Short mmCIF file of C-alpha atoms (C1' of nucleotides) in Angstrom, two decimals:
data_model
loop_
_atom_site.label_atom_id
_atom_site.label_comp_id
_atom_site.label_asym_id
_atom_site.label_seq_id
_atom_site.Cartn_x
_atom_site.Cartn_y
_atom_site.Cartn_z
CA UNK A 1 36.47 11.23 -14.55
CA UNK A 2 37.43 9.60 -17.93
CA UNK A 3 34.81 6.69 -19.58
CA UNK A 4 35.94 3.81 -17.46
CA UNK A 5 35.40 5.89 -14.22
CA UNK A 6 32.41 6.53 -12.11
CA UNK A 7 30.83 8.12 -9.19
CA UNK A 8 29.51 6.32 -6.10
CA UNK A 9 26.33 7.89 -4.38
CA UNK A 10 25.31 7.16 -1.29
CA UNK A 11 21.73 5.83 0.05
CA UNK A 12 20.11 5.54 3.61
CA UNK A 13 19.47 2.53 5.00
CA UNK A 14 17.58 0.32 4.10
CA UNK A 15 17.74 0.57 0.39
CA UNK A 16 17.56 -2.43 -2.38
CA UNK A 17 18.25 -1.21 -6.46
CA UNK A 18 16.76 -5.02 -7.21
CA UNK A 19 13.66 -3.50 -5.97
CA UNK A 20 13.85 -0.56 -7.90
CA UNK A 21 14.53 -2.59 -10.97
CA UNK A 22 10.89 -4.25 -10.39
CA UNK A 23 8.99 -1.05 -10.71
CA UNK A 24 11.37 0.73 -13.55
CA UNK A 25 10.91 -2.95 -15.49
CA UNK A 26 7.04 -2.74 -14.90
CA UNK A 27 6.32 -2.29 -18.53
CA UNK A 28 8.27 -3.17 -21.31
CA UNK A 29 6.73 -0.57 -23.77
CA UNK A 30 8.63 2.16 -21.56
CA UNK A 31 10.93 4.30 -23.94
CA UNK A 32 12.35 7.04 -21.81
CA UNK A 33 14.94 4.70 -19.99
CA UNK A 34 16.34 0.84 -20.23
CA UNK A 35 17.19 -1.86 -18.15
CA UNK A 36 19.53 -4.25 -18.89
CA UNK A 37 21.57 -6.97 -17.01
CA UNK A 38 20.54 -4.94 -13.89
CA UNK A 39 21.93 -1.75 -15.25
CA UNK A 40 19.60 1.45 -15.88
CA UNK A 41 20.54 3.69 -19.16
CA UNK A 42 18.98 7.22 -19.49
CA UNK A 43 19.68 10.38 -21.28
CA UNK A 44 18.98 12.94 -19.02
CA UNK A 45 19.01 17.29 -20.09
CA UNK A 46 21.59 19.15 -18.56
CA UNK A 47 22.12 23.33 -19.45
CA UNK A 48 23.50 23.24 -22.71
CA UNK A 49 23.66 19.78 -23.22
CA UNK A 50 22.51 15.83 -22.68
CA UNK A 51 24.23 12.96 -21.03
CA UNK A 52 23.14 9.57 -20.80
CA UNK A 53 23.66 7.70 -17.37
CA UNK A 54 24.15 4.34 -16.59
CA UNK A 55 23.68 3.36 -13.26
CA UNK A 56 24.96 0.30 -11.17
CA UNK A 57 24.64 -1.19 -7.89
CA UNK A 58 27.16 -1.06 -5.71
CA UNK A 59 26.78 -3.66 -2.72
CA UNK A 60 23.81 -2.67 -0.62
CA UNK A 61 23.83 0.93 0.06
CA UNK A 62 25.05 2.93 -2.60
CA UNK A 63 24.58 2.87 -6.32
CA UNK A 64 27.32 3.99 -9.21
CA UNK A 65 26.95 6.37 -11.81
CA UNK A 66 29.04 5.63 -15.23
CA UNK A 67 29.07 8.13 -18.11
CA UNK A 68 29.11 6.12 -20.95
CA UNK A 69 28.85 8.45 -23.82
CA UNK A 70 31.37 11.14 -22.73
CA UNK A 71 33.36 12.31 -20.23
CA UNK A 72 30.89 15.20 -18.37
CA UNK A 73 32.38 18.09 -16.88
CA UNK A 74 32.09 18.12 -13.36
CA UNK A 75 29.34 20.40 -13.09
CA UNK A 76 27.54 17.96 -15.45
CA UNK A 77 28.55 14.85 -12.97
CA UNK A 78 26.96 17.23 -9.86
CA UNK A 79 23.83 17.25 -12.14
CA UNK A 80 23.93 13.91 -12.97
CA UNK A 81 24.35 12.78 -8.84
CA UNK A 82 21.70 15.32 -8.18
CA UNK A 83 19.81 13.63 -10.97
CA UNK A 84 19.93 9.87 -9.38
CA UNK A 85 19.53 11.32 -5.72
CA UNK A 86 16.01 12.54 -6.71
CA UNK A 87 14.91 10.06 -8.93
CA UNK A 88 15.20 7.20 -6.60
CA UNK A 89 14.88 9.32 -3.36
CA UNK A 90 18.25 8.28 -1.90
CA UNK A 91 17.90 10.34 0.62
CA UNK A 92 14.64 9.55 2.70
CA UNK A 93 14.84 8.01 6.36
CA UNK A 94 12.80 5.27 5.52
CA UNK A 95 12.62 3.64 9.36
CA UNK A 96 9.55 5.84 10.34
CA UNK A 97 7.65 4.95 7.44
CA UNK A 98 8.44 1.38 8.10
CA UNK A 99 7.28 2.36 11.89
CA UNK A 100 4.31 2.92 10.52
CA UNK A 101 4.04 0.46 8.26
CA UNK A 102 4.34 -2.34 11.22
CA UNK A 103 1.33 -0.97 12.97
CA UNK A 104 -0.72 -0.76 9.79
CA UNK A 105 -3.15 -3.69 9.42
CA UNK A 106 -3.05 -3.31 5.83
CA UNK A 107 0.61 -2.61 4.93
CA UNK A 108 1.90 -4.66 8.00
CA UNK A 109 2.72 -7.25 5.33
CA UNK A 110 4.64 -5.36 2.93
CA UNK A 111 7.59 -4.23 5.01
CA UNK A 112 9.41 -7.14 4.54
CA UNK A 113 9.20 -7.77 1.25
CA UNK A 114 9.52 -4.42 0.01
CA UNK A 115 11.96 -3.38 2.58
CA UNK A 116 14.26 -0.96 0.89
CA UNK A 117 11.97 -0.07 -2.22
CA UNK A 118 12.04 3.92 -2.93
CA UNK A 119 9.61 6.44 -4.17
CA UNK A 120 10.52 6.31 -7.59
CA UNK A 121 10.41 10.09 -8.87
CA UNK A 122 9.44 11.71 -12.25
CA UNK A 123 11.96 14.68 -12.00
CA UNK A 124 11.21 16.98 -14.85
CA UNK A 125 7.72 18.82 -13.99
CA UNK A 126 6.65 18.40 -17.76
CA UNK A 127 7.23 14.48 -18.41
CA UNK A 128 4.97 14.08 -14.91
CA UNK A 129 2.14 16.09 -15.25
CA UNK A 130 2.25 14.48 -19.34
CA UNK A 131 2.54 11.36 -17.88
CA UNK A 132 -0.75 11.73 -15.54
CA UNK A 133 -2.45 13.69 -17.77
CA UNK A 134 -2.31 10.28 -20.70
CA UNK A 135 -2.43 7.75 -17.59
CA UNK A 136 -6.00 9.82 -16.68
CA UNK A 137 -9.20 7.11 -17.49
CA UNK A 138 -7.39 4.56 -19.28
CA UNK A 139 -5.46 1.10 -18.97
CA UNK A 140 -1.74 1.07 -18.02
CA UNK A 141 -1.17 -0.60 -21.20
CA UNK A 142 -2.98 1.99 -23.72
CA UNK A 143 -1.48 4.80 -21.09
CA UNK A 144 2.14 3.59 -22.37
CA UNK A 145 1.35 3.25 -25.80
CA UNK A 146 0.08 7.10 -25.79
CA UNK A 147 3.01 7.98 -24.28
CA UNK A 148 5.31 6.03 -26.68
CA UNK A 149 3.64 7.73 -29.76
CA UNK A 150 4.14 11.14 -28.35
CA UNK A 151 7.55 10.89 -27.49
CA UNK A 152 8.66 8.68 -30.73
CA UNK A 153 6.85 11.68 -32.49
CA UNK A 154 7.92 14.71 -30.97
CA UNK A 155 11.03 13.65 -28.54
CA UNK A 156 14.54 13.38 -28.98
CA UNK A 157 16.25 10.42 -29.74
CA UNK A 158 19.87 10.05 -29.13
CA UNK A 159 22.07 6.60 -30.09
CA UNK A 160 25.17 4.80 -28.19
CA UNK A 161 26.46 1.85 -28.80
CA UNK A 162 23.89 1.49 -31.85
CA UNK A 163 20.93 1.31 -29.31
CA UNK A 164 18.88 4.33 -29.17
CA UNK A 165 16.84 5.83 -26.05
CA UNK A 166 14.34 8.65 -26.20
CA UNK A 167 13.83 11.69 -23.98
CA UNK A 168 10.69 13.09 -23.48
CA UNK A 169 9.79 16.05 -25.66
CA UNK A 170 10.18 19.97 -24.76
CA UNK A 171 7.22 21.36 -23.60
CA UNK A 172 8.38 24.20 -25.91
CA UNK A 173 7.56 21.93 -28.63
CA UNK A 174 4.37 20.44 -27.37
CA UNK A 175 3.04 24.07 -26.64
CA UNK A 176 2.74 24.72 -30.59
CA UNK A 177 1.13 21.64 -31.59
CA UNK A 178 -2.48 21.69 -32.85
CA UNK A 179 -5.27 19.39 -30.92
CA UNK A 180 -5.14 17.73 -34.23
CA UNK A 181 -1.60 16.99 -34.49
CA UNK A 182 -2.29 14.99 -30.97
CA UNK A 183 -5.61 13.20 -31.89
CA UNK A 184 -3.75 11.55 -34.64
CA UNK A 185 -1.68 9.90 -32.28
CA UNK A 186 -5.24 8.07 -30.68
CA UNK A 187 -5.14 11.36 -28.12
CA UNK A 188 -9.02 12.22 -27.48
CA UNK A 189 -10.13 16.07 -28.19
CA UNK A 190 -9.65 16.75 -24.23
CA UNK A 191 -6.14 15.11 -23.19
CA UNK A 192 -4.90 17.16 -25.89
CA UNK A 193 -6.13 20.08 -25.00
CA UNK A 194 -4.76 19.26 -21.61
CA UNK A 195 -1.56 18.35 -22.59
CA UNK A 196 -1.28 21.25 -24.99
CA UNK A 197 -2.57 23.97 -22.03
CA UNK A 198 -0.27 22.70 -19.47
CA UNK A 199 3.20 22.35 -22.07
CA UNK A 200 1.89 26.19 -22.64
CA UNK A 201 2.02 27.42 -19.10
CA UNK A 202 5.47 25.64 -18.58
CA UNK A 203 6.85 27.79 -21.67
CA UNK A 204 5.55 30.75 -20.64
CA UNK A 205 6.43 30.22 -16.75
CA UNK A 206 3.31 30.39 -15.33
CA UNK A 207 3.93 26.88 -14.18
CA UNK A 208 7.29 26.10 -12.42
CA UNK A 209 8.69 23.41 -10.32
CA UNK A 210 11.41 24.91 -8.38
CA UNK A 211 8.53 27.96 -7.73
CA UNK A 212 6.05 25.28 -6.57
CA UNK A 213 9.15 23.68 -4.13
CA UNK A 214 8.81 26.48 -2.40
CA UNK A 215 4.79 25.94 -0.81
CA UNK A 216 3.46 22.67 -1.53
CA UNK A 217 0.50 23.84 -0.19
CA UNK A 218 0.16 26.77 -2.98
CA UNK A 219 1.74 24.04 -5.32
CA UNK A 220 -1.56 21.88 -4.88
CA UNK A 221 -3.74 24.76 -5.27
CA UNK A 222 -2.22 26.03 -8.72
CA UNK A 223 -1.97 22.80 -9.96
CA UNK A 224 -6.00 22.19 -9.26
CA UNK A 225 -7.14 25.28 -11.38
CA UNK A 226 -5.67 24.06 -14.52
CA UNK A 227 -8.01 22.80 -16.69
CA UNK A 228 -6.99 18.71 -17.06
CA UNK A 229 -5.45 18.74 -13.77
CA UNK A 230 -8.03 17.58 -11.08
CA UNK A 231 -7.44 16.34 -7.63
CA UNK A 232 -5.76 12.82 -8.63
CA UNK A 233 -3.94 14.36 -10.85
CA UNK A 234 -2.55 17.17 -8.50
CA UNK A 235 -1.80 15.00 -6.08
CA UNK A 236 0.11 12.59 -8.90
CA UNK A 237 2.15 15.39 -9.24
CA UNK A 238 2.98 16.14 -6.05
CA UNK A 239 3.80 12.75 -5.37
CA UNK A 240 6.21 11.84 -7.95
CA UNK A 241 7.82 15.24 -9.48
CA UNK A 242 7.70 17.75 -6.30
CA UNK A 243 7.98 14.81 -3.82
CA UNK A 244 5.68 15.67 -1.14
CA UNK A 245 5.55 12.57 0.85
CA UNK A 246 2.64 13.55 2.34
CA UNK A 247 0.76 13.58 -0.95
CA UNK A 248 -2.37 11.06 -1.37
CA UNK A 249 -4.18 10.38 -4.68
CA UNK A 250 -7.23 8.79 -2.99
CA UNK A 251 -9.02 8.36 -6.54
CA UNK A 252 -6.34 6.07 -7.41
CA UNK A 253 -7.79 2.91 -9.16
CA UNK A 254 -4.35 1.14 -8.70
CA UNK A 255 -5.02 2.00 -4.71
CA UNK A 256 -8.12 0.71 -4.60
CA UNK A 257 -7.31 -2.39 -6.30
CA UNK A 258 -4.05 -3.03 -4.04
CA UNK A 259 -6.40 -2.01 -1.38
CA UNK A 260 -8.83 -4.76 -2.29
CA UNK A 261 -6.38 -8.00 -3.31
CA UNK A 262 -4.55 -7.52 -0.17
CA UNK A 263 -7.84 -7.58 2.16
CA UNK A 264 -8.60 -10.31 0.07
CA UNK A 265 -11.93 -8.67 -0.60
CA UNK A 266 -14.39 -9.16 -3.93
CA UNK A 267 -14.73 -5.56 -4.27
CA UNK A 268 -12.86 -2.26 -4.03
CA UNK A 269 -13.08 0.34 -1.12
CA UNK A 270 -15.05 3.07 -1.75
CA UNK A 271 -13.36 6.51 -1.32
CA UNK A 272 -14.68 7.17 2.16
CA UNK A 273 -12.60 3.70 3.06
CA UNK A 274 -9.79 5.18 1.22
CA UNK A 275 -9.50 8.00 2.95
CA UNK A 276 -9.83 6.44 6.94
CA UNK A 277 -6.87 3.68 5.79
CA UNK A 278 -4.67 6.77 4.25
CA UNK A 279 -5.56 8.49 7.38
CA UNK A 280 -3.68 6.24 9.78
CA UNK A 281 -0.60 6.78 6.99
CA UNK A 282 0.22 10.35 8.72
CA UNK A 283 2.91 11.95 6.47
CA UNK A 284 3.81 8.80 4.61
CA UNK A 285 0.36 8.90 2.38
CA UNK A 286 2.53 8.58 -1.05
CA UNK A 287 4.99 6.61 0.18
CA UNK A 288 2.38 3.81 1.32
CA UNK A 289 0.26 4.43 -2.00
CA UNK A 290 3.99 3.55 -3.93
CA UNK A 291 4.22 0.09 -2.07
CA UNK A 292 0.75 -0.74 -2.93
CA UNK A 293 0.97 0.31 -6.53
CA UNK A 294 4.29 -1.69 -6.10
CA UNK A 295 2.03 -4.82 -4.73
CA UNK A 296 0.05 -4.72 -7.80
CA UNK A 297 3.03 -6.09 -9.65
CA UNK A 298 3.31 -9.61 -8.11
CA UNK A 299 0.27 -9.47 -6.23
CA UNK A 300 0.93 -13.12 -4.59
CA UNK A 301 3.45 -11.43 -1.85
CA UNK A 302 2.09 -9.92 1.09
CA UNK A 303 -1.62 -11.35 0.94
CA UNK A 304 -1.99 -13.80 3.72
CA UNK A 305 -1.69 -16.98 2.93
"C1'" DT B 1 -20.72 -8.45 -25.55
"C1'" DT B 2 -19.94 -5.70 -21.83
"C1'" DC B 3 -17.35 -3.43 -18.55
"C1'" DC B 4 -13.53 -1.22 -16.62
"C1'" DA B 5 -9.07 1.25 -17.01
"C1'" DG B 6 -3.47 4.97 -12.25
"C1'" DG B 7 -10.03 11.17 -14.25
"C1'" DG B 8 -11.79 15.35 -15.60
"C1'" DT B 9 -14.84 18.46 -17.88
"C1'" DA B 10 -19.03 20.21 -19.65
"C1'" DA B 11 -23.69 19.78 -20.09
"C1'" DC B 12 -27.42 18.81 -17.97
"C1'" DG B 13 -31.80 18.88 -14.39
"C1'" DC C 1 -25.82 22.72 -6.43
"C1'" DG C 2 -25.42 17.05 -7.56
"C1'" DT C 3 -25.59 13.90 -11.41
"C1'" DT C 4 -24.52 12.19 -15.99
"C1'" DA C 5 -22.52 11.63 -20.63
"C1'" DC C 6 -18.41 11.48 -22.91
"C1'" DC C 7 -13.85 10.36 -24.22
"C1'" DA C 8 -11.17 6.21 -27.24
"C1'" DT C 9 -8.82 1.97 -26.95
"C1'" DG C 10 -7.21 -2.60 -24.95
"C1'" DG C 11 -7.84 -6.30 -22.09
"C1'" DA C 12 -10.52 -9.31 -19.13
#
DNA sequence: TTCCAGGGTAACG
DNA sequence: CGTTACCATGGA
């Protein structure tokens, strides 16, 4: 392909990008990727080298990918297809969960106006389990500011165009920082001892994605004897970077609020109530979790009115 | 001012 | 063992 050419990939049916946009646009203090005039920008890290994406719609079903930095060798467009595939889950059957959604009391209402909405994914293992690890105990808000500091700090940033976006930093790099070096950036004592450990293991191997694609099950278990990971955590994980559909972070406060605004209760569910709704989600626990986090965002759809 | 945030650990009793 | 204090800041 040369600059002004591109590569069409293919989704399932039912899939709408405009609803993708709405989560990806969710906060506008997000520095790993851009959206503009409905068009998605991201460096991502390929073997020896990076490419940034920008991805299109393309009518309903399908979305293009245009290289506009270089022209990528075609191993580097297979990545880059591979890449989007993942990341917005282009490949998920999507009429079971909606199946299940119709006989849901709770997520009855969402089907409709969510109706082609995907998992969106947190590929690389490192940016996800960072990403949960800052996101652990505080507001969405301080959660991306902690994660802009890091990644302005110890990330890459690359230019096009005279814009600039930033990738998330090596875990090679975050393994030799000093507790300090994070608590300077508003980290407390224990996320960056977390965030240190877990960068550590990475490096070293004893942590590895395409090892924990192979047994989710195992997956879950290593994941919950590292120190800073903990069950909502795990499962965070599992949901968004090893994309086990099945996965449920019941602890969610984000679950429990959806839980309660679309009941149109005063207060939240407790846990036990958590766990009998996920229940009745079978396999689909993180794929109904996603559409309730995604309910959060305009939380005047789907409540009865 | 107080309380809660997309939790988890360590120190209690 | 179950329970509690603590983190560290922003927003309601």
């Amino acid at each position: 392909v040369n600059q002004d050419e591109y590569i069409t990939v293919l989704a399932t049916h039912p899939f709408r990008f405009k609803e993708i946009l709405v989560y990806l646009t969710r906060s506008p203090e997000e520095c790993l990727y851009k959206v503009v005039d409905n068009r998605v920008y991201r460096w991502i890290k390929l073997v020896g080298e990076n490419l940034l994406l920008e991805i299109r719609n393309r009518e309903d079903q399908a979305l293009d990918i245009y290289f506009p930095d270089r022209t990528p060798s075609s191993m580097a467009c297979e990545a880059a297809v591979a890449y989007v595939r993942e990341w917005f889950d282009l490949d998920t059957d999507l009429v079971p969960f909606y199946g299940m959604m119709r006989r849901d009391d709770l997520l009855k209402h969402l089907v409709d106006c969510y109706k082609g909405l995907r998992l969106v994914g947190v590929p690389d293992l490192f940016e996800a389990a960072g990403w949960a690890i800052i996101g652990q105990q505080i507001n969405l808000t301080f959660a991306y500011a902690l994660k802009k500091r890091l990644v302005e700090s110890y990330g890459v940033s690359l230019g096009w165009e005279g814009k600039h976006l930033w990738m998330f930093p090596e875990p090679e790099i975050v393994a030799n920082l000093t507790v300090q070096d994070l608590m300077k950036l508003q980290f407390t004592r224990r996320k960056a001892e977390y965030l240190i450990g877990v960068a550590q293991k990475i490096c070293n191997g004893t942590l590895s994605k395409s090892r924990m694609l192979q047994d989710l099950g195992a997956a879950r278990q290593q994941l919950m004897q590292i120190r800073g990971i903990g069950p909502w955590t795990a499962e965070y994980v599992l949901m968004r970077c090893l994309r086990d559909h099945s996965a449920f972070p019941v602890q969610d406060v984000g679950l429990h609020n959806a839980i309660k605004y679309l009941r149109g209760s005063a207060t939240k569910p407790s846990i036990e109530e958590v766990q009998e709704i996920g229940a009745c989600w079978g396999r689909w626990k993180a794929y109904a979790t996603f559409y309730l986090w995604r309910s959060l965002i305009n939380p005047s759809q789907g409540t009865a009115t």
